[in-house]
Amino acid sequence: MKYLVQSIIKTIPVLLLITLIVFLLIRVTGDPVSLMLPETATEEERDSLRESMGLNEPLPIQYFTYLGELVTGDFGDSFRYNTDALSLVLERLPATFELAIASMIVAIVISVPLGILSAVKRNSFFDLFITGGAVLGKAMPNFWLGIMLILFLSVTFQIFPVSGRGTLGHLVLPAITLGTGIAAEMTRLIRSSMLEILEQDFIRTARSKGLGESIIVNKHAFRNALIPVVTIMALQTATLVGGTLITETVFAWPGLGQLLVQSVNLRDMAVVQAATFIIAIFVILSNLLADLIYRFLDPRIKYE
């Protein structure tokens, strides 16, 4: 409990730093008022809008005003959608979570059996084939794989819908696109962890006692190999959220990633700030959850 409280307190400066970086990046890349108003707008209209949004104030004052509003959950209104930015972001979260969970399931279903098989069949044809496939999966860009899947499975064979959300069929191609790269990395990690564990003394002891190879591999070796796998899964959470920016755009998936890309292009400051803040909280919570899972997998691990 003490560790949990300390971890939550440590996230506060991280969140402040993230808000400061996003705040500065948005303001140093141009005048947002120029995008909100038509080219025919007069200088008086531009000054009036700047004043109403507080953009005529010095940057430090703007930042502390922003922080004060952030504490109350007020990120401002989206000028494009004409609604509360935080509500708009929260509306898109379920679609992104749905895609992220499906992608992680795809990654686990592919990587766990292949990683174990590659380690058990070390230096065999299966090992070479799986290792080569993992390198290929990691090397393929998400957007290229997504486009290829659309061309073959949607346009040519018409098995899955091209884009959108609503049915299980809409979820298949984006989940494969996003999950393939993660599966490739997890496969290699599981293989190397399993190889290390299979050389340990307790595995030799288990074999000397006459335990079956399947029990040794699945019960004793795999559980001890899970800790680095959990680490990479937590780190991949950030990759999943980041990867949705591209995947959701390719498949027109109405999630947070697509909203963030559109908002950045339109310089919709309120939505960009709200979306970035929510993503940061999600990533921090994922890392905290990974720390707690470590303790469950290995009770010897203690946090001060």
PDB file of N, CA, C and O in Angstrom, residues 190-245:
ATOM      1  N   ILE A 190      10.075 -13.974 -25.315  1.00  0.00           N
ATOM      2  CA  ILE A 190       9.694 -15.239 -24.664  1.00  0.00           C
ATOM      3  C   ILE A 190      10.717 -16.317 -24.987  1.00  0.00           C
ATOM      4  O   ILE A 190      11.106 -17.105 -24.117  1.00  0.00           O
ATOM      5  N   ARG A 191      11.170 -16.349 -26.227  1.00  0.00           N
ATOM      6  CA  ARG A 191      12.185 -17.348 -26.616  1.00  0.00           C
ATOM      7  C   ARG A 191      13.443 -17.189 -25.777  1.00  0.00           C
ATOM      8  O   ARG A 191      13.960 -18.165 -25.218  1.00  0.00           O
ATOM      9  N   SER A 192      13.974 -15.977 -25.708  1.00  0.00           N
ATOM     10  CA  SER A 192      15.225 -15.773 -24.967  1.00  0.00           C
ATOM     11  C   SER A 192      15.036 -16.032 -23.472  1.00  0.00           C
ATOM     12  O   SER A 192      15.918 -16.608 -22.823  1.00  0.00           O
ATOM     13  N   SER A 193      13.894 -15.651 -22.912  1.00  0.00           N
ATOM     14  CA  SER A 193      13.637 -15.899 -21.483  1.00  0.00           C
ATOM     15  C   SER A 193      13.523 -17.391 -21.209  1.00  0.00           C
ATOM     16  O   SER A 193      14.062 -17.897 -20.217  1.00  0.00           O
ATOM     17  N   MET A 194      12.816 -18.093 -22.100  1.00  0.00           N
ATOM     18  CA  MET A 194      12.656 -19.532 -21.915  1.00  0.00           C
ATOM     19  C   MET A 194      13.998 -20.257 -22.036  1.00  0.00           C
ATOM     20  O   MET A 194      14.287 -21.185 -21.270  1.00  0.00           O
ATOM     21  N   LEU A 195      14.834 -19.834 -22.981  1.00  0.00           N
ATOM     22  CA  LEU A 195      16.149 -20.464 -23.130  1.00  0.00           C
ATOM     23  C   LEU A 195      16.978 -20.298 -21.868  1.00  0.00           C
ATOM     24  O   LEU A 195      17.673 -21.224 -21.430  1.00  0.00           O
ATOM     25  N   GLU A 196      16.895 -19.118 -21.266  1.00  0.00           N
ATOM     26  CA  GLU A 196      17.657 -18.866 -20.039  1.00  0.00           C
ATOM     27  C   GLU A 196      17.119 -19.712 -18.884  1.00  0.00           C
ATOM     28  O   GLU A 196      17.888 -20.314 -18.129  1.00  0.00           O
ATOM     29  N   ILE A 197      15.798 -19.781 -18.763  1.00  0.00           N
ATOM     30  CA  ILE A 197      15.188 -20.533 -17.659  1.00  0.00           C
ATOM     31  C   ILE A 197      15.440 -22.030 -17.820  1.00  0.00           C
ATOM     32  O   ILE A 197      15.716 -22.734 -16.837  1.00  0.00           O
ATOM     33  N   LEU A 198      15.383 -22.519 -19.058  1.00  0.00           N
ATOM     34  CA  LEU A 198      15.559 -23.965 -19.284  1.00  0.00           C
ATOM     35  C   LEU A 198      16.968 -24.455 -18.945  1.00  0.00           C
ATOM     36  O   LEU A 198      17.193 -25.651 -18.843  1.00  0.00           O
ATOM     37  N   GLU A 199      17.911 -23.512 -18.784  1.00  0.00           N
ATOM     38  CA  GLU A 199      19.279 -23.896 -18.409  1.00  0.00           C
ATOM     39  C   GLU A 199      19.498 -23.829 -16.899  1.00  0.00           C
ATOM     40  O   GLU A 199      20.602 -24.096 -16.429  1.00  0.00           O
ATOM     41  N   GLN A 200      18.470 -23.441 -16.148  1.00  0.00           N
ATOM     42  CA  GLN A 200      18.624 -23.276 -14.692  1.00  0.00           C
ATOM     43  C   GLN A 200      18.689 -24.638 -13.989  1.00  0.00           C
ATOM     44  O   GLN A 200      18.197 -25.657 -14.500  1.00  0.00           O
ATOM     45  N   ASP A 201      19.266 -24.606 -12.771  1.00  0.00           N
ATOM     46  CA  ASP A 201      19.444 -25.852 -12.005  1.00  0.00           C
ATOM     47  C   ASP A 201      18.108 -26.490 -11.625  1.00  0.00           C
ATOM     48  O   ASP A 201      17.978 -27.712 -11.615  1.00  0.00           O
ATOM     49  N   PHE A 202      17.115 -25.653 -11.277  1.00  0.00           N
ATOM     50  CA  PHE A 202      15.847 -26.237 -10.828  1.00  0.00           C
ATOM     51  C   PHE A 202      15.131 -26.985 -11.958  1.00  0.00           C
ATOM     52  O   PHE A 202      14.349 -27.903 -11.707  1.00  0.00           O
ATOM     53  N   ILE A 203      15.410 -26.597 -13.213  1.00  0.00           N
ATOM     54  CA  ILE A 203      14.839 -27.339 -14.346  1.00  0.00           C
ATOM     55  C   ILE A 203      15.520 -28.705 -14.456  1.00  0.00           C
ATOM     56  O   ILE A 203      14.863 -29.735 -14.690  1.00  0.00           O
ATOM     57  N   ARG A 204      16.848 -28.723 -14.265  1.00  0.00           N
ATOM     58  CA  ARG A 204      17.555 -30.019 -14.298  1.00  0.00           C
ATOM     59  C   ARG A 204      17.055 -30.921 -13.168  1.00  0.00           C
ATOM     60  O   ARG A 204      16.886 -32.136 -13.348  1.00  0.00           O
ATOM     61  N   THR A 205      16.824 -30.305 -11.994  1.00  0.00           N
ATOM     62  CA  THR A 205      16.312 -31.080 -10.853  1.00  0.00           C
ATOM     63  C   THR A 205      14.942 -31.667 -11.180  1.00  0.00           C
ATOM     64  O   THR A 205      14.665 -32.844 -10.878  1.00  0.00           O
ATOM     65  N   ALA A 206      14.094 -30.855 -11.814  1.00  0.00           N
ATOM     66  CA  ALA A 206      12.755 -31.334 -12.176  1.00  0.00           C
ATOM     67  C   ALA A 206      12.843 -32.497 -13.156  1.00  0.00           C
ATOM     68  O   ALA A 206      12.092 -33.484 -13.047  1.00  0.00           O
ATOM     69  N   ARG A 207      13.790 -32.397 -14.110  1.00  0.00           N
ATOM     70  CA  ARG A 207      13.947 -33.484 -15.083  1.00  0.00           C
ATOM     71  C   ARG A 207      14.485 -34.742 -14.405  1.00  0.00           C
ATOM     72  O   ARG A 207      14.096 -35.865 -14.734  1.00  0.00           O
ATOM     73  N   SER A 208      15.414 -34.543 -13.436  1.00  0.00           N
ATOM     74  CA  SER A 208      15.986 -35.705 -12.744  1.00  0.00           C
ATOM     75  C   SER A 208      14.940 -36.426 -11.906  1.00  0.00           C
ATOM     76  O   SER A 208      15.084 -37.617 -11.610  1.00  0.00           O
ATOM     77  N   LYS A 209      13.877 -35.707 -11.503  1.00  0.00           N
ATOM     78  CA  LYS A 209      12.801 -36.333 -10.729  1.00  0.00           C
ATOM     79  C   LYS A 209      11.820 -37.078 -11.627  1.00  0.00           C
ATOM     80  O   LYS A 209      10.860 -37.686 -11.129  1.00  0.00           O
ATOM     81  N   GLY A 210      12.017 -36.952 -12.923  1.00  0.00           N
ATOM     82  CA  GLY A 210      11.168 -37.694 -13.855  1.00  0.00           C
ATOM     83  C   GLY A 210       9.905 -36.976 -14.268  1.00  0.00           C
ATOM     84  O   GLY A 210       8.985 -37.609 -14.812  1.00  0.00           O
ATOM     85  N   LEU A 211       9.825 -35.669 -14.025  1.00  0.00           N
ATOM     86  CA  LEU A 211       8.635 -34.917 -14.455  1.00  0.00           C
ATOM     87  C   LEU A 211       8.564 -34.870 -15.979  1.00  0.00           C
ATOM     88  O   LEU A 211       9.599 -34.827 -16.671  1.00  0.00           O
ATOM     89  N   GLY A 212       7.364 -34.856 -16.490  1.00  0.00           N
ATOM     90  CA  GLY A 212       7.164 -34.791 -17.936  1.00  0.00           C
ATOM     91  C   GLY A 212       7.656 -33.461 -18.492  1.00  0.00           C
ATOM     92  O   GLY A 212       7.627 -32.426 -17.804  1.00  0.00           O
ATOM     93  N   GLU A 213       8.102 -33.483 -19.758  1.00  0.00           N
ATOM     94  CA  GLU A 213       8.653 -32.269 -20.367  1.00  0.00           C
ATOM     95  C   GLU A 213       7.593 -31.165 -20.477  1.00  0.00           C
ATOM     96  O   GLU A 213       7.900 -29.979 -20.312  1.00  0.00           O
ATOM     97  N   SER A 214       6.335 -31.572 -20.735  1.00  0.00           N
ATOM     98  CA  SER A 214       5.282 -30.555 -20.865  1.00  0.00           C
ATOM     99  C   SER A 214       5.039 -29.844 -19.531  1.00  0.00           C
ATOM    100  O   SER A 214       4.804 -28.628 -19.491  1.00  0.00           O
ATOM    101  N   ILE A 215       5.115 -30.590 -18.413  1.00  0.00           N
ATOM    102  CA  ILE A 215       4.939 -29.962 -17.089  1.00  0.00           C
ATOM    103  C   ILE A 215       6.112 -29.038 -16.783  1.00  0.00           C
ATOM    104  O   ILE A 215       5.938 -27.924 -16.274  1.00  0.00           O
ATOM    105  N   ILE A 216       7.326 -29.482 -17.120  1.00  0.00           N
ATOM    106  CA  ILE A 216       8.512 -28.658 -16.864  1.00  0.00           C
ATOM    107  C   ILE A 216       8.437 -27.349 -17.645  1.00  0.00           C
ATOM    108  O   ILE A 216       8.682 -26.265 -17.110  1.00  0.00           O
ATOM    109  N   VAL A 217       8.065 -27.464 -18.921  1.00  0.00           N
ATOM    110  CA  VAL A 217       8.039 -26.272 -19.780  1.00  0.00           C
ATOM    111  C   VAL A 217       6.897 -25.341 -19.405  1.00  0.00           C
ATOM    112  O   VAL A 217       7.095 -24.134 -19.203  1.00  0.00           O
ATOM    113  N   ASN A 218       5.687 -25.897 -19.299  1.00  0.00           N
ATOM    114  CA  ASN A 218       4.505 -25.043 -19.116  1.00  0.00           C
ATOM    115  C   ASN A 218       4.329 -24.566 -17.680  1.00  0.00           C
ATOM    116  O   ASN A 218       3.886 -23.434 -17.449  1.00  0.00           O
ATOM    117  N   LYS A 219       4.673 -25.396 -16.694  1.00  0.00           N
ATOM    118  CA  LYS A 219       4.414 -25.020 -15.307  1.00  0.00           C
ATOM    119  C   LYS A 219       5.611 -24.339 -14.661  1.00  0.00           C
ATOM    120  O   LYS A 219       5.469 -23.318 -13.984  1.00  0.00           O
ATOM    121  N   HIS A 220       6.797 -24.907 -14.847  1.00  0.00           N
ATOM    122  CA  HIS A 220       7.976 -24.391 -14.145  1.00  0.00           C
ATOM    123  C   HIS A 220       8.722 -23.325 -14.950  1.00  0.00           C
ATOM    124  O   HIS A 220       9.055 -22.265 -14.415  1.00  0.00           O
ATOM    125  N   ALA A 221       9.002 -23.599 -16.198  1.00  0.00           N
ATOM    126  CA  ALA A 221       9.822 -22.667 -16.986  1.00  0.00           C
ATOM    127  C   ALA A 221       9.026 -21.430 -17.411  1.00  0.00           C
ATOM    128  O   ALA A 221       9.486 -20.300 -17.242  1.00  0.00           O
ATOM    129  N   PHE A 222       7.834 -21.628 -17.951  1.00  0.00           N
ATOM    130  CA  PHE A 222       7.095 -20.500 -18.519  1.00  0.00           C
ATOM    131  C   PHE A 222       6.712 -19.465 -17.462  1.00  0.00           C
ATOM    132  O   PHE A 222       6.799 -18.269 -17.696  1.00  0.00           O
ATOM    133  N   ARG A 223       6.328 -19.948 -16.255  1.00  0.00           N
ATOM    134  CA  ARG A 223       5.939 -18.981 -15.224  1.00  0.00           C
ATOM    135  C   ARG A 223       7.124 -18.097 -14.831  1.00  0.00           C
ATOM    136  O   ARG A 223       6.976 -16.901 -14.622  1.00  0.00           O
ATOM    137  N   ASN A 224       8.318 -18.694 -14.737  1.00  0.00           N
ATOM    138  CA  ASN A 224       9.501 -17.908 -14.386  1.00  0.00           C
ATOM    139  C   ASN A 224       9.952 -17.005 -15.527  1.00  0.00           C
ATOM    140  O   ASN A 224      10.676 -16.035 -15.299  1.00  0.00           O
ATOM    141  N   ALA A 225       9.548 -17.338 -16.736  1.00  0.00           N
ATOM    142  CA  ALA A 225       9.905 -16.492 -17.886  1.00  0.00           C
ATOM    143  C   ALA A 225       8.916 -15.357 -18.086  1.00  0.00           C
ATOM    144  O   ALA A 225       9.100 -14.512 -18.967  1.00  0.00           O
ATOM    145  N   LEU A 226       7.866 -15.317 -17.280  1.00  0.00           N
ATOM    146  CA  LEU A 226       6.799 -14.337 -17.499  1.00  0.00           C
ATOM    147  C   LEU A 226       7.174 -12.917 -17.080  1.00  0.00           C
ATOM    148  O   LEU A 226       6.622 -11.956 -17.616  1.00  0.00           O
ATOM    149  N   ILE A 227       8.095 -12.762 -16.107  1.00  0.00           N
ATOM    150  CA  ILE A 227       8.373 -11.421 -15.591  1.00  0.00           C
ATOM    151  C   ILE A 227       8.869 -10.465 -16.681  1.00  0.00           C
ATOM    152  O   ILE A 227       8.324  -9.370 -16.842  1.00  0.00           O
ATOM    153  N   PRO A 228       9.893 -10.845 -17.471  1.00  0.00           N
ATOM    154  CA  PRO A 228      10.267  -9.926 -18.562  1.00  0.00           C
ATOM    155  C   PRO A 228       9.163  -9.760 -19.604  1.00  0.00           C
ATOM    156  O   PRO A 228       9.056  -8.713 -20.244  1.00  0.00           O
ATOM    157  N   VAL A 229       8.323 -10.785 -19.746  1.00  0.00           N
ATOM    158  CA  VAL A 229       7.211 -10.678 -20.707  1.00  0.00           C
ATOM    159  C   VAL A 229       6.203  -9.629 -20.229  1.00  0.00           C
ATOM    160  O   VAL A 229       5.692  -8.817 -21.020  1.00  0.00           O
ATOM    161  N   VAL A 230       5.925  -9.631 -18.910  1.00  0.00           N
ATOM    162  CA  VAL A 230       5.017  -8.622 -18.357  1.00  0.00           C
ATOM    163  C   VAL A 230       5.598  -7.226 -18.548  1.00  0.00           C
ATOM    164  O   VAL A 230       4.880  -6.262 -18.856  1.00  0.00           O
ATOM    165  N   THR A 231       6.924  -7.118 -18.387  1.00  0.00           N
ATOM    166  CA  THR A 231       7.577  -5.817 -18.592  1.00  0.00           C
ATOM    167  C   THR A 231       7.341  -5.309 -20.011  1.00  0.00           C
ATOM    168  O   THR A 231       6.946  -4.156 -20.220  1.00  0.00           O
ATOM    169  N   ILE A 232       7.572  -6.189 -20.963  1.00  0.00           N
ATOM    170  CA  ILE A 232       7.422  -5.758 -22.355  1.00  0.00           C
ATOM    171  C   ILE A 232       5.952  -5.492 -22.684  1.00  0.00           C
ATOM    172  O   ILE A 232       5.632  -4.601 -23.482  1.00  0.00           O
ATOM    173  N   MET A 233       5.032  -6.224 -22.052  1.00  0.00           N
ATOM    174  CA  MET A 233       3.607  -5.963 -22.287  1.00  0.00           C
ATOM    175  C   MET A 233       3.229  -4.583 -21.770  1.00  0.00           C
ATOM    176  O   MET A 233       2.460  -3.852 -22.415  1.00  0.00           O
ATOM    177  N   ALA A 234       3.778  -4.209 -20.598  1.00  0.00           N
ATOM    178  CA  ALA A 234       3.473  -2.881 -20.060  1.00  0.00           C
ATOM    179  C   ALA A 234       4.051  -1.793 -20.949  1.00  0.00           C
ATOM    180  O   ALA A 234       3.403  -0.781 -21.228  1.00  0.00           O
ATOM    181  N   LEU A 235       5.289  -2.024 -21.423  1.00  0.00           N
ATOM    182  CA  LEU A 235       5.900  -1.030 -22.299  1.00  0.00           C
ATOM    183  C   LEU A 235       5.170  -0.954 -23.636  1.00  0.00           C
ATOM    184  O   LEU A 235       5.097   0.107 -24.252  1.00  0.00           O
ATOM    185  N   GLN A 236       4.634  -2.092 -24.080  1.00  0.00           N
ATOM    186  CA  GLN A 236       3.918  -2.109 -25.349  1.00  0.00           C
ATOM    187  C   GLN A 236       2.582  -1.382 -25.264  1.00  0.00           C
ATOM    188  O   GLN A 236       1.973  -1.087 -26.285  1.00  0.00           O
ATOM    189  N   THR A 237       2.136  -1.122 -24.050  1.00  0.00           N
ATOM    190  CA  THR A 237       0.894  -0.360 -23.898  1.00  0.00           C
ATOM    191  C   THR A 237       1.041   1.011 -24.552  1.00  0.00           C
ATOM    192  O   THR A 237       0.134   1.498 -25.241  1.00  0.00           O
ATOM    193  N   ALA A 238       2.217   1.616 -24.308  1.00  0.00           N
ATOM    194  CA  ALA A 238       2.467   2.911 -24.951  1.00  0.00           C
ATOM    195  C   ALA A 238       2.512   2.749 -26.466  1.00  0.00           C
ATOM    196  O   ALA A 238       1.996   3.586 -27.212  1.00  0.00           O
ATOM    197  N   THR A 239       3.138   1.643 -26.917  1.00  0.00           N
ATOM    198  CA  THR A 239       3.192   1.384 -28.359  1.00  0.00           C
ATOM    199  C   THR A 239       1.797   1.185 -28.931  1.00  0.00           C
ATOM    200  O   THR A 239       1.485   1.638 -30.031  1.00  0.00           O
ATOM    201  N   LEU A 240       0.944   0.482 -28.169  1.00  0.00           N
ATOM    202  CA  LEU A 240      -0.432   0.253 -28.624  1.00  0.00           C
ATOM    203  C   LEU A 240      -1.162   1.575 -28.815  1.00  0.00           C
ATOM    204  O   LEU A 240      -1.804   1.810 -29.835  1.00  0.00           O
ATOM    205  N   VAL A 241      -1.055   2.442 -27.798  1.00  0.00           N
ATOM    206  CA  VAL A 241      -1.749   3.727 -27.882  1.00  0.00           C
ATOM    207  C   VAL A 241      -1.165   4.567 -29.014  1.00  0.00           C
ATOM    208  O   VAL A 241      -1.883   5.190 -29.791  1.00  0.00           O
ATOM    209  N   GLY A 242       0.187   4.560 -29.111  1.00  0.00           N
ATOM    210  CA  GLY A 242       0.817   5.306 -30.200  1.00  0.00           C
ATOM    211  C   GLY A 242       0.493   4.711 -31.548  1.00  0.00           C
ATOM    212  O   GLY A 242       0.262   5.438 -32.518  1.00  0.00           O
ATOM    213  N   GLY A 243       0.466   3.378 -31.611  1.00  0.00           N
ATOM    214  CA  GLY A 243       0.180   2.710 -32.874  1.00  0.00           C
ATOM    215  C   GLY A 243      -1.231   2.944 -33.355  1.00  0.00           C
ATOM    216  O   GLY A 243      -1.496   2.903 -34.556  1.00  0.00           O
ATOM    217  N   THR A 244      -2.140   3.210 -32.420  1.00  0.00           N
ATOM    218  CA  THR A 244      -3.515   3.457 -32.842  1.00  0.00           C
ATOM    219  C   THR A 244      -3.630   4.735 -33.649  1.00  0.00           C
ATOM    220  O   THR A 244      -4.577   4.892 -34.421  1.00  0.00           O
ATOM    221  N   LEU A 245      -2.683   5.664 -33.471  1.00  0.00           N
ATOM    222  CA  LEU A 245      -2.737   6.906 -34.244  1.00  0.00           C
ATOM    223  C   LEU A 245      -2.734   6.591 -35.737  1.00  0.00           C
ATOM    224  O   LEU A 245      -3.489   7.185 -36.508  1.00  0.00           O
TER     225      LEU A 245
END
